[in-house]
mmCIF file of C-alpha atoms and ligand atoms in Angstrom:
data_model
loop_
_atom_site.group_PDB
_atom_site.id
_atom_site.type_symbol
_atom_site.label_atom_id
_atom_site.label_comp_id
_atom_site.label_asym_id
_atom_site.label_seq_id
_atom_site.Cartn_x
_atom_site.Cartn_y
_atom_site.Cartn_z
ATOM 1 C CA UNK I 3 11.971 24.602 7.019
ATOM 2 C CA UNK I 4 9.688 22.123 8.336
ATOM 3 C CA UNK I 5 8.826 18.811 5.903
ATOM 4 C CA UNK I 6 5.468 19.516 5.137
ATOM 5 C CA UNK I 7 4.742 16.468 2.637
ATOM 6 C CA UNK I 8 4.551 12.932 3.632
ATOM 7 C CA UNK I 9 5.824 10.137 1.385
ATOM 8 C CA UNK I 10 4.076 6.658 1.543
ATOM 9 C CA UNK I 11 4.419 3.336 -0.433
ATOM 10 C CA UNK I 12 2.173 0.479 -0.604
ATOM 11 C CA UNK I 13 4.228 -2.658 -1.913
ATOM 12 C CA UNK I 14 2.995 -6.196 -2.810
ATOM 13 C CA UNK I 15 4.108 -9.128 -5.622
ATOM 14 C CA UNK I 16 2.943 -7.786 -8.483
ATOM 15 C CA UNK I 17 1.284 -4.395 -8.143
ATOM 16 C CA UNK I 18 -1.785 -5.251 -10.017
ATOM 17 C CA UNK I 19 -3.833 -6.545 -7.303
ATOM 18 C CA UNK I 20 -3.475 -5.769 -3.156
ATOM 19 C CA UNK I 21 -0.982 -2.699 -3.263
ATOM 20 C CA UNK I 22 -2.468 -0.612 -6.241
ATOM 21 C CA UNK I 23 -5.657 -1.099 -4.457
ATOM 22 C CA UNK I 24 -4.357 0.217 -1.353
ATOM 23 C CA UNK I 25 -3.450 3.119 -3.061
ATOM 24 C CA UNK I 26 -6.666 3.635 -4.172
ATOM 25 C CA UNK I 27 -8.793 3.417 -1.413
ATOM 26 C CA UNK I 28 -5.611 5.609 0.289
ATOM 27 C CA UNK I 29 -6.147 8.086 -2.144
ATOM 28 C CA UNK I 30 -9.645 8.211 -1.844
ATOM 29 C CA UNK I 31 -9.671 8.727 1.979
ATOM 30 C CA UNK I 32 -6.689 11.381 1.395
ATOM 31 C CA UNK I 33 -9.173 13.436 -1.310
ATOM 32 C CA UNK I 34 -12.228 13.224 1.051
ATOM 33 C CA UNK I 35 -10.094 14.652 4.130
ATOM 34 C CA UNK I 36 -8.367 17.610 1.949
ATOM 35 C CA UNK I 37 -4.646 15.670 2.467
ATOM 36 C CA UNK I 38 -4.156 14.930 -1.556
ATOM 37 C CA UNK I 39 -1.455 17.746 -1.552
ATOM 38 C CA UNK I 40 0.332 16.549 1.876
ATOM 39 C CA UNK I 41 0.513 12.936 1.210
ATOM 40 C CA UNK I 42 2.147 11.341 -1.304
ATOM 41 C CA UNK I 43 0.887 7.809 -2.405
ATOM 42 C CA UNK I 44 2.644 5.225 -4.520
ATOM 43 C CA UNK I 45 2.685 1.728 -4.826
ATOM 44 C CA UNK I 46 5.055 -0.838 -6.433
ATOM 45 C CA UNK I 47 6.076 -4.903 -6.351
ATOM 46 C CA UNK I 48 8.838 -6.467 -5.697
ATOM 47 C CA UNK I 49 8.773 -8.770 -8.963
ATOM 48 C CA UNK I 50 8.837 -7.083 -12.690
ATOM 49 C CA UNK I 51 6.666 -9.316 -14.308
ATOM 50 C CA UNK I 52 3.693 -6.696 -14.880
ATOM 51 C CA UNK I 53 5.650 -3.742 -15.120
ATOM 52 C CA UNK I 54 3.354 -1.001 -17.337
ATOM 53 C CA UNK I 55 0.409 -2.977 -16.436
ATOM 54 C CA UNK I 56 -3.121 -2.068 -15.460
ATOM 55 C CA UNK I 57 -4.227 -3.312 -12.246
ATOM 56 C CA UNK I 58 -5.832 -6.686 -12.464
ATOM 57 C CA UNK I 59 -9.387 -6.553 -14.217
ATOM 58 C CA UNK I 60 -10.771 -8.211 -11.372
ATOM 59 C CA UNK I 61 -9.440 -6.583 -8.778
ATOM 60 C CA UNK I 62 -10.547 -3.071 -10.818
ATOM 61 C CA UNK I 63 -14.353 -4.695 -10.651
ATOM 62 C CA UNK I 64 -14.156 -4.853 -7.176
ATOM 63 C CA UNK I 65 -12.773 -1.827 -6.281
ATOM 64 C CA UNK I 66 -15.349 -0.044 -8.701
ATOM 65 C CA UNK I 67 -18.081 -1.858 -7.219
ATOM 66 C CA UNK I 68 -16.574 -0.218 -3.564
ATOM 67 C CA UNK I 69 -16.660 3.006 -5.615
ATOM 68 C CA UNK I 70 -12.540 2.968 -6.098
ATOM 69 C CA UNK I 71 -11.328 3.771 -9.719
ATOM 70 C CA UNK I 72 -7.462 2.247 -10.061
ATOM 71 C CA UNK I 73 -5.383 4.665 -11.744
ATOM 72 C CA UNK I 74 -1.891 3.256 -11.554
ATOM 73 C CA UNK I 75 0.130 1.743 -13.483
ATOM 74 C CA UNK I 76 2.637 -1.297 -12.181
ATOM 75 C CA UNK I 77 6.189 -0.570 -11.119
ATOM 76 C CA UNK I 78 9.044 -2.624 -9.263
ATOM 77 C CA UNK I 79 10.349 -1.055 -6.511
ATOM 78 C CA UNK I 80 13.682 0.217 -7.071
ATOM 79 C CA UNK I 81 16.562 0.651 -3.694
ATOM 80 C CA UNK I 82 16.819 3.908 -4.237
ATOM 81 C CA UNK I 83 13.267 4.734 -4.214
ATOM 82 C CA UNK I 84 14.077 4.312 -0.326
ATOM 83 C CA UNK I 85 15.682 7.553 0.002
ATOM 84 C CA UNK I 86 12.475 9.491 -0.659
ATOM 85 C CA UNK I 87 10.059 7.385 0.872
ATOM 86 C CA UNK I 88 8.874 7.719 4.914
ATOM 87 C CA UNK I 89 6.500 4.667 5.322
ATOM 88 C CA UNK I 90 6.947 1.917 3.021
ATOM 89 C CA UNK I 91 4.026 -0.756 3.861
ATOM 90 C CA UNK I 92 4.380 -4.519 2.859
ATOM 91 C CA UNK I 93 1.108 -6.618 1.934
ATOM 92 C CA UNK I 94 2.578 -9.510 3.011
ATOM 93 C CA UNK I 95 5.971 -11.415 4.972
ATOM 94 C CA UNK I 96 7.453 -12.657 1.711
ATOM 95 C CA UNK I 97 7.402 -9.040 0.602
ATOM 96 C CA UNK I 98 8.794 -7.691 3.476
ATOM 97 C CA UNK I 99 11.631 -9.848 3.356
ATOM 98 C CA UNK I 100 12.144 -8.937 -0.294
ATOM 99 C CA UNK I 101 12.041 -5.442 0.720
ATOM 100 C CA UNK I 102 14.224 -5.886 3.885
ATOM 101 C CA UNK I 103 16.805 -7.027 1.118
ATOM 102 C CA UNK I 104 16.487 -4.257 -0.675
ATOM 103 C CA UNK I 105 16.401 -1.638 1.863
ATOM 104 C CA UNK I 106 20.001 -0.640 1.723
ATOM 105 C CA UNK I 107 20.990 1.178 5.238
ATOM 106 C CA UNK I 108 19.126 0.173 9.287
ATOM 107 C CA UNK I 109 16.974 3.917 9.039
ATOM 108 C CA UNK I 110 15.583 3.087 5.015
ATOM 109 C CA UNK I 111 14.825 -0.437 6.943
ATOM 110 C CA UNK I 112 13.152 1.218 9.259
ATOM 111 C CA UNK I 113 10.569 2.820 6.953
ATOM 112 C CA UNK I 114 9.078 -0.868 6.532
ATOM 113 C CA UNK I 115 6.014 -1.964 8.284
ATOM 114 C CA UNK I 116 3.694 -4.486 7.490
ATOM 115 C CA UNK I 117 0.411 -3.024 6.265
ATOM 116 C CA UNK I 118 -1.991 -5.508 8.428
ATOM 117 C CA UNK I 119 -0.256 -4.361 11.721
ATOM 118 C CA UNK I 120 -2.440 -1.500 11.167
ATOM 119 C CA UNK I 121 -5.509 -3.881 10.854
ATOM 120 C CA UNK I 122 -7.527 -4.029 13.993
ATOM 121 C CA UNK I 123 -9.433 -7.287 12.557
ATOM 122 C CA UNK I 124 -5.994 -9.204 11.819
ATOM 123 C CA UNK I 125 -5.493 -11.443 14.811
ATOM 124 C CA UNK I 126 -1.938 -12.032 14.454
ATOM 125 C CA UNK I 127 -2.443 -12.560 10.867
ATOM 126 C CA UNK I 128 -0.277 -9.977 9.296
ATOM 127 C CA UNK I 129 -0.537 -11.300 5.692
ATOM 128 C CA UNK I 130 -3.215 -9.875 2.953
ATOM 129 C CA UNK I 131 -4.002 -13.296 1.265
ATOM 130 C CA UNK I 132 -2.837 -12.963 -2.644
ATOM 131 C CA UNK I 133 -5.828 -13.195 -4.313
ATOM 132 C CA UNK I 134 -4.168 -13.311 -8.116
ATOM 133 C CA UNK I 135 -4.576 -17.556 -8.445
ATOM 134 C CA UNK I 136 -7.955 -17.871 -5.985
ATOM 135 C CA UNK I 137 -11.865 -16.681 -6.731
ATOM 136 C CA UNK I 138 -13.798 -13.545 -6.646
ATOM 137 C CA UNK I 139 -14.428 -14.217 -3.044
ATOM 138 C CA UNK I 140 -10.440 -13.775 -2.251
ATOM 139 C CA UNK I 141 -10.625 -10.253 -4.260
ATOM 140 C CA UNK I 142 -13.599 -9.371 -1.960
ATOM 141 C CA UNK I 143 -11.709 -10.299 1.036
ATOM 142 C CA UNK I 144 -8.325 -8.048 0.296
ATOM 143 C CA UNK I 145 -10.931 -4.926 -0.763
ATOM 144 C CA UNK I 146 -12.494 -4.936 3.027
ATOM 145 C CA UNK I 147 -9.394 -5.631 4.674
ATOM 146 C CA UNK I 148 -7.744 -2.750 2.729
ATOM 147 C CA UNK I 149 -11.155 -0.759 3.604
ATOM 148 C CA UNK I 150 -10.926 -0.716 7.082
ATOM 149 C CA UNK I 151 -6.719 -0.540 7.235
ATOM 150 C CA UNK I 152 -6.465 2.726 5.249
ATOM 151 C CA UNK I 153 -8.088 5.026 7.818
ATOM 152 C CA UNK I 154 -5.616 3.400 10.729
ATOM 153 C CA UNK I 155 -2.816 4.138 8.810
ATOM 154 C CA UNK I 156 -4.045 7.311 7.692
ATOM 155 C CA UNK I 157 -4.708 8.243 11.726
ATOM 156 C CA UNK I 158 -1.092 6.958 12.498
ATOM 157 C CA UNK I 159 0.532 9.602 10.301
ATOM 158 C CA UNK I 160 -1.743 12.281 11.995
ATOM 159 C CA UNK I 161 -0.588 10.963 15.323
ATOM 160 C CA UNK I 162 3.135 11.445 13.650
ATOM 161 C CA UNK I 163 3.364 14.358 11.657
ATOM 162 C CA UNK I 164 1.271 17.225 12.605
ATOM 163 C CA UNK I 165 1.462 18.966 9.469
ATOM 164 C CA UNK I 166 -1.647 16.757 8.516
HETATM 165 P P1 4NP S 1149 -0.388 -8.800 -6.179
HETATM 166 O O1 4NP S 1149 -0.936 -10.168 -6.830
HETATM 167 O O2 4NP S 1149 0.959 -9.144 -5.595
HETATM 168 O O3 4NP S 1149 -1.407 -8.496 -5.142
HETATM 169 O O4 4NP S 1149 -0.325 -7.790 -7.297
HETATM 170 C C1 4NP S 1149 -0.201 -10.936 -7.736
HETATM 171 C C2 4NP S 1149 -0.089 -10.542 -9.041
HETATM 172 C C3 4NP S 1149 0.609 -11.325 -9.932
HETATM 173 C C4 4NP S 1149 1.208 -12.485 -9.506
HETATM 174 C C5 4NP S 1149 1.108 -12.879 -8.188
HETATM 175 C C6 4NP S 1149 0.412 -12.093 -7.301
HETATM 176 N N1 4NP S 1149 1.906 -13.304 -10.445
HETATM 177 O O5 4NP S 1149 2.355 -14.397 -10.045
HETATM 178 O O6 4NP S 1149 2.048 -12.915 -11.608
#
């Protein structure tokens, strides 16, 4: 039988502030076009250090603000969550090369992609700026390039698996 469900991970440092978002504008878009059921959204980071946590209480303001509520709850990724995932999309080069480490065979390395080559604003710049240490201004800044991502990467997956 045909895969009919579509696995996709968003993964940043920390999972409280750029890759839980993503989720949850991802989610959001998935709900609105009927695809809740066909895609499956996660995110995670490559450190532990908030493991259990809430997303970031300023990133949450944001995002609520944008009309995003931010449901998850932190996780590290793990190499054997690999196996099960089909897109796994890094926020940023340092966590790509984290994740290239822990990518474990050349096809689970081929799952990566960074999540700004999706970005038609990005200019060569492939990294979403960590907002954790900077101002509200840098929290604004990930939500609208996350914003206008999500539907890209959303209209690659159509262009890949027609289930959706
Ligand atoms: P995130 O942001 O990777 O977008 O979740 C960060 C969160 C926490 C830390 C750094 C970045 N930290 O150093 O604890």
């Amino acid at each position: 039988m045909e895969k009919s469900i579509v696995s996709v991970s968003f993964v940043c440092l920390g999972n409280i502030c750029r890759s839980p978002l993503a989720q949850g504008v991802f989610e959001d878009l998935l709900e609105r076009e009927g695809l809740l059921e066909k895609v499956m959204v996660s995110s995670a980071g490559v450190g532990n250090w908030h493991v259990g946590a809430e997303p970031d209480a300023r990133m949450q303001k944001t995002a609520k603000a944008r009309g995003i509520v931010m449901r998850s709850r932190a996780q590290q990724i793990q190499a054997s969550d690999f196996r099960q995932l089909d897109l796994v999309l890094a926020m940023d080069q340092s966590n790509m090369d984290a994740l290239m480490h822990t990518a474990r065979t050349d096809a689970e390395r081929e799952k990566l992609k960074m999540f700004r080559s999706f970005d038609p604003e990005a200019n060569g710049d492939l990294d979403v700026p960590d907002p954790y240490y900077g101002g509200d201004k840098g929290f604004d800044l990930v939500f609208n390039i996350v914003h206008r991502t999500c539907p890209k990467i959303l209209q690659y997956l159509r262009q890949h698996y027609s289930f959706l």
